[in-house]
mmCIF file of C-alpha atoms in Angstrom:
data_model
loop_
_atom_site.group_PDB
_atom_site.id
_atom_site.type_symbol
_atom_site.label_atom_id
_atom_site.label_comp_id
_atom_site.label_asym_id
_atom_site.label_seq_id
_atom_site.Cartn_x
_atom_site.Cartn_y
_atom_site.Cartn_z
ATOM 1 C CA MET D 1 17.293 -23.274 50.062
ATOM 2 C CA ILE D 2 17.260 -22.880 46.273
ATOM 3 C CA ASP D 3 20.611 -22.702 44.528
ATOM 4 C CA GLY D 4 21.413 -19.912 42.017
ATOM 5 C CA LYS D 5 21.344 -22.193 38.968
ATOM 6 C CA ALA D 6 17.836 -23.454 39.769
ATOM 7 C CA LEU D 7 16.635 -19.893 40.354
ATOM 8 C CA VAL D 8 17.987 -18.704 36.992
ATOM 9 C CA THR D 9 16.387 -21.693 35.253
ATOM 10 C CA PHE D 10 13.062 -20.918 36.945
ATOM 11 C CA TRP D 11 13.126 -17.254 35.836
ATOM 12 C CA LEU D 12 14.076 -18.180 32.265
ATOM 13 C CA TYR D 13 11.173 -20.638 32.192
ATOM 14 C CA LEU D 14 8.763 -17.924 33.351
ATOM 15 C CA ALA D 15 10.153 -15.469 30.807
ATOM 16 C CA VAL D 16 9.594 -17.924 27.955
ATOM 17 C CA VAL D 17 6.125 -19.006 29.097
ATOM 18 C CA PHE D 18 4.790 -15.502 29.752
ATOM 19 C CA THR D 19 6.394 -13.625 26.847
ATOM 20 C CA PRO D 20 3.705 -12.392 24.447
ATOM 21 C CA PRO D 21 3.948 -13.724 20.883
ATOM 22 C CA GLN D 22 5.770 -11.501 18.412
ATOM 23 C CA ALA D 23 3.858 -9.634 15.741
ATOM 24 C CA LYS D 24 4.235 -10.842 12.186
ATOM 25 C CA SER D 25 6.993 -9.142 10.273
ATOM 26 C CA THR D 26 5.990 -6.314 7.969
ATOM 27 C CA ILE D 27 6.202 -7.007 4.262
ATOM 28 C CA THR D 28 8.893 -4.716 2.913
ATOM 29 C CA GLN D 29 8.537 -5.597 -0.776
ATOM 30 C CA PRO D 30 5.373 -5.203 -2.834
ATOM 31 C CA GLN D 31 3.520 -8.407 -3.622
ATOM 32 C CA PRO D 32 1.122 -9.424 -6.410
ATOM 33 C CA LEU D 33 -2.422 -10.064 -5.285
ATOM 34 C CA THR D 34 -4.476 -11.801 -7.947
ATOM 35 C CA SER D 35 -7.514 -12.120 -5.658
ATOM 36 C CA PHE D 36 -7.763 -8.366 -4.954
ATOM 37 C CA LYS D 37 -11.265 -6.984 -5.529
ATOM 38 C CA ILE D 38 -12.464 -3.411 -5.769
ATOM 39 C CA ASN D 39 -15.115 -2.627 -3.145
ATOM 40 C CA THR D 40 -17.667 -0.769 -5.290
ATOM 41 C CA THR D 41 -20.373 -0.835 -2.593
ATOM 42 C CA LEU D 42 -18.587 1.675 -0.371
ATOM 43 C CA GLN D 43 -17.513 3.855 -3.296
ATOM 44 C CA ASN D 44 -21.005 5.288 -3.653
ATOM 45 C CA THR D 45 -22.459 5.015 -0.143
ATOM 46 C CA ALA D 46 -19.723 6.189 2.253
ATOM 47 C CA SER D 47 -19.165 9.825 3.163
ATOM 48 C CA SER D 48 -16.613 11.616 1.014
ATOM 49 C CA CYS D 49 -13.112 12.669 2.084
ATOM 50 C CA SER D 50 -10.196 14.244 0.248
ATOM 51 C CA TYR D 51 -6.778 12.646 -0.081
ATOM 52 C CA THR D 52 -3.458 13.813 -1.412
ATOM 53 C CA VAL D 53 -1.487 11.099 -3.172
ATOM 54 C CA THR D 54 2.071 11.726 -4.294
ATOM 55 C CA ILE D 55 3.671 9.139 -6.537
ATOM 56 C CA ARG D 56 7.388 9.370 -7.197
ATOM 57 C CA THR D 57 8.626 7.621 -10.323
ATOM 58 C CA SER D 58 12.080 6.089 -10.133
ATOM 59 C CA CYS D 59 14.935 7.501 -12.186
ATOM 60 C CA SER D 60 15.528 3.956 -13.445
ATOM 61 C CA SER D 61 11.994 3.773 -14.876
ATOM 62 C CA SER D 62 11.403 4.141 -18.595
ATOM 63 C CA ARG D 63 11.476 7.803 -19.676
ATOM 64 C CA TYR D 64 7.677 7.880 -19.815
ATOM 65 C CA THR D 65 4.821 5.427 -19.884
ATOM 66 C CA ARG D 66 1.630 5.228 -21.896
ATOM 67 C CA ASP D 67 0.400 2.388 -19.676
ATOM 68 C CA ARG D 68 -2.892 2.673 -17.844
ATOM 69 C CA ILE D 69 -2.233 3.049 -14.109
ATOM 70 C CA SER D 70 -4.941 2.422 -11.502
ATOM 71 C CA LEU D 71 -4.727 2.845 -7.741
ATOM 72 C CA ALA D 72 -6.583 1.383 -4.767
ATOM 73 C CA PHE D 73 -5.891 2.014 -1.088
ATOM 74 C CA GLY D 74 -7.775 1.570 2.134
ATOM 75 C CA ASP D 75 -7.943 0.618 5.774
ATOM 76 C CA ALA D 76 -8.377 -2.531 7.829
ATOM 77 C CA TYR D 77 -12.163 -2.039 8.055
ATOM 78 C CA GLY D 78 -12.886 -2.397 4.341
ATOM 79 C CA TYR D 79 -13.092 1.290 3.437
ATOM 80 C CA GLN D 80 -11.408 1.673 0.090
ATOM 81 C CA VAL D 81 -10.556 4.435 -2.366
ATOM 82 C CA TYR D 82 -10.309 3.383 -5.995
ATOM 83 C CA VAL D 83 -9.046 5.463 -8.908
ATOM 84 C CA PRO D 84 -9.501 3.633 -12.219
ATOM 85 C CA ARG D 85 -6.970 5.765 -14.141
ATOM 86 C CA LEU D 86 -4.289 8.105 -12.878
ATOM 87 C CA ASP D 87 -2.278 8.198 -16.086
ATOM 88 C CA ASP D 88 -2.408 10.914 -18.710
ATOM 89 C CA PRO D 89 0.421 10.733 -21.250
ATOM 90 C CA ARG D 90 -0.468 14.201 -22.580
ATOM 91 C CA SER D 91 0.307 15.755 -19.184
ATOM 92 C CA ARG D 92 3.652 13.922 -18.816
ATOM 93 C CA THR D 93 2.420 11.920 -15.836
ATOM 94 C CA PHE D 94 4.818 9.276 -14.481
ATOM 95 C CA GLU D 95 7.942 10.406 -16.308
ATOM 96 C CA SER D 96 11.185 9.077 -14.827
ATOM 97 C CA CYS D 97 12.694 11.092 -11.933
ATOM 98 C CA SER D 98 9.419 12.922 -11.300
ATOM 99 C CA ALA D 99 6.774 13.291 -8.622
ATOM 100 C CA ASP D 100 3.086 13.547 -9.455
ATOM 101 C CA THR D 101 0.540 14.742 -6.910
ATOM 102 C CA PHE D 102 -3.141 13.862 -7.179
ATOM 103 C CA HIS D 103 -6.059 15.234 -5.168
ATOM 104 C CA ILE D 104 -8.557 12.422 -4.856
ATOM 105 C CA ASP D 105 -12.034 12.343 -3.358
ATOM 106 C CA GLY D 106 -13.342 9.036 -2.070
ATOM 107 C CA PRO D 107 -14.882 7.250 0.884
ATOM 108 C CA CYS D 108 -13.513 8.268 4.280
ATOM 109 C CA THR D 109 -11.107 5.750 5.768
ATOM 110 C CA TYR D 110 -9.357 5.110 9.004
ATOM 111 C CA GLN D 111 -5.563 4.722 8.913
ATOM 112 C CA ILE D 112 -4.440 3.631 5.442
ATOM 113 C CA CYS D 113 -2.744 0.246 5.686
ATOM 114 C CA TYR D 114 -2.775 -1.074 2.125
ATOM 115 C CA VAL D 115 -2.109 0.217 -1.354
ATOM 116 C CA TYR D 116 -2.185 -1.525 -4.711
ATOM 117 C CA LEU D 117 -1.296 -0.376 -8.208
ATOM 118 C CA TYR D 118 -2.543 -1.901 -11.435
ATOM 119 C CA ARG D 119 -0.640 -1.366 -14.676
ATOM 120 C CA ASN D 120 -1.933 -2.303 -18.100
ATOM 121 C CA GLY D 121 0.251 -1.725 -21.141
ATOM 122 C CA TYR D 122 3.569 -2.412 -22.818
ATOM 123 C CA ASP D 123 5.890 0.431 -21.757
ATOM 124 C CA GLY D 124 6.536 -0.610 -18.171
ATOM 125 C CA TRP D 125 6.767 1.649 -15.151
ATOM 126 C CA LYS D 126 8.785 1.738 -11.925
ATOM 127 C CA PRO D 127 7.376 3.831 -9.074
ATOM 128 C CA GLU D 128 9.750 4.693 -6.263
ATOM 129 C CA SER D 129 7.148 5.479 -3.582
ATOM 130 C CA ILE D 130 3.555 6.435 -2.892
ATOM 131 C CA THR D 131 2.629 8.817 -0.080
ATOM 132 C CA ILE D 132 -1.025 9.120 0.923
ATOM 133 C CA SER D 133 -2.474 11.633 3.359
ATOM 134 C CA GLY D 134 -6.006 12.557 4.288
ATOM 135 C CA TYR D 135 -7.978 14.477 6.868
ATOM 136 C CA TYR D 136 -8.733 11.468 9.099
ATOM 137 C CA THR D 137 -5.537 9.533 8.455
ATOM 138 C CA SER D 138 -1.858 10.112 9.116
ATOM 139 C CA SER D 139 0.439 10.401 6.141
ATOM 140 C CA VAL D 140 1.824 7.018 5.113
ATOM 141 C CA THR D 141 4.469 6.123 2.545
ATOM 142 C CA PHE D 142 4.830 2.813 0.724
ATOM 143 C CA TYR D 143 8.189 2.167 -0.965
ATOM 144 C CA TYR D 144 7.992 0.246 -4.237
ATOM 145 C CA ASN D 145 11.238 0.846 -6.151
ATOM 146 C CA THR D 146 10.450 -2.036 -8.483
ATOM 147 C CA PHE D 147 8.743 -2.402 -11.854
ATOM 148 C CA ILE D 148 5.005 -3.057 -11.642
ATOM 149 C CA PRO D 149 4.021 -6.287 -13.422
ATOM 150 C CA ASN D 150 1.408 -6.057 -16.148
ATOM 151 C CA ALA D 151 -2.272 -6.808 -15.499
ATOM 152 C CA VAL D 152 -2.109 -7.689 -11.785
ATOM 153 C CA TRP D 153 -2.773 -5.682 -8.622
ATOM 154 C CA TYR D 154 0.618 -5.153 -7.016
ATOM 155 C CA GLY D 155 1.389 -3.609 -3.661
ATOM 156 C CA PHE D 156 1.356 -3.792 0.095
ATOM 157 C CA ASN D 157 -1.076 -4.916 2.773
ATOM 158 C CA HIS D 158 0.039 -3.934 6.265
ATOM 159 C CA CYS D 159 -3.448 -4.406 7.704
ATOM 160 C CA ASN D 160 -4.074 -6.981 10.404
ATOM 161 C CA ALA D 161 -5.545 -10.418 9.664
ATOM 162 C CA ALA D 162 -9.075 -9.142 10.308
ATOM 163 C CA SER D 163 -8.888 -6.920 7.232
ATOM 164 C CA SER D 164 -11.798 -7.233 4.891
ATOM 165 C CA SER D 165 -9.955 -5.276 2.204
ATOM 166 C CA ALA D 166 -8.008 -8.168 0.765
#
C-alpha cells in the first residue's frame, strides 16, 4: 500500500516532468534593432494587398516634427511592407495628440507580428501606438509611448524564432 505523502510526491513529479515548456514572454517595450534589413526582393515580386495603418502621436510628443519617418512591418514568413517616408510636414502629419491614417499598398502578408519605425532628424517624435489592418490579417496594435531614437530601426518583433524578417 502506498501512503498519501508518496502518492502526492509521485503526482507532483509527473506534473513537473510532463508540463510543456512555457512560451517566451512577449516584449512589451519597443527595442532598437541595428541589424534590421529591408526585404526589397519581395517588395516587387509578391502580390499586392492594401493595408490601413493608423499612427497615434502622443500628447507628450513635440508639437510637430519635421523628421523623416519610415515604417516597416511584416509576418513570420518574411513578407514585409516597407514605406520609406510617411512624414509630410506640410500636411501636419504626426502633430502631438493626433492620429494619422495611411492607406498603403504592399506585398500580401500573413498575420502581422513585427513593426519597426525609423526616424531621421532633430525634432524628435513620440508615437503612442500603431494599428495595422489588412484584408488577410487581423488588426494588430503595437504600443510605443516612447520617443523614437534617431537613425535606428525601433520597434517590436512578436514573431516566433523561425522568423526570417529580423
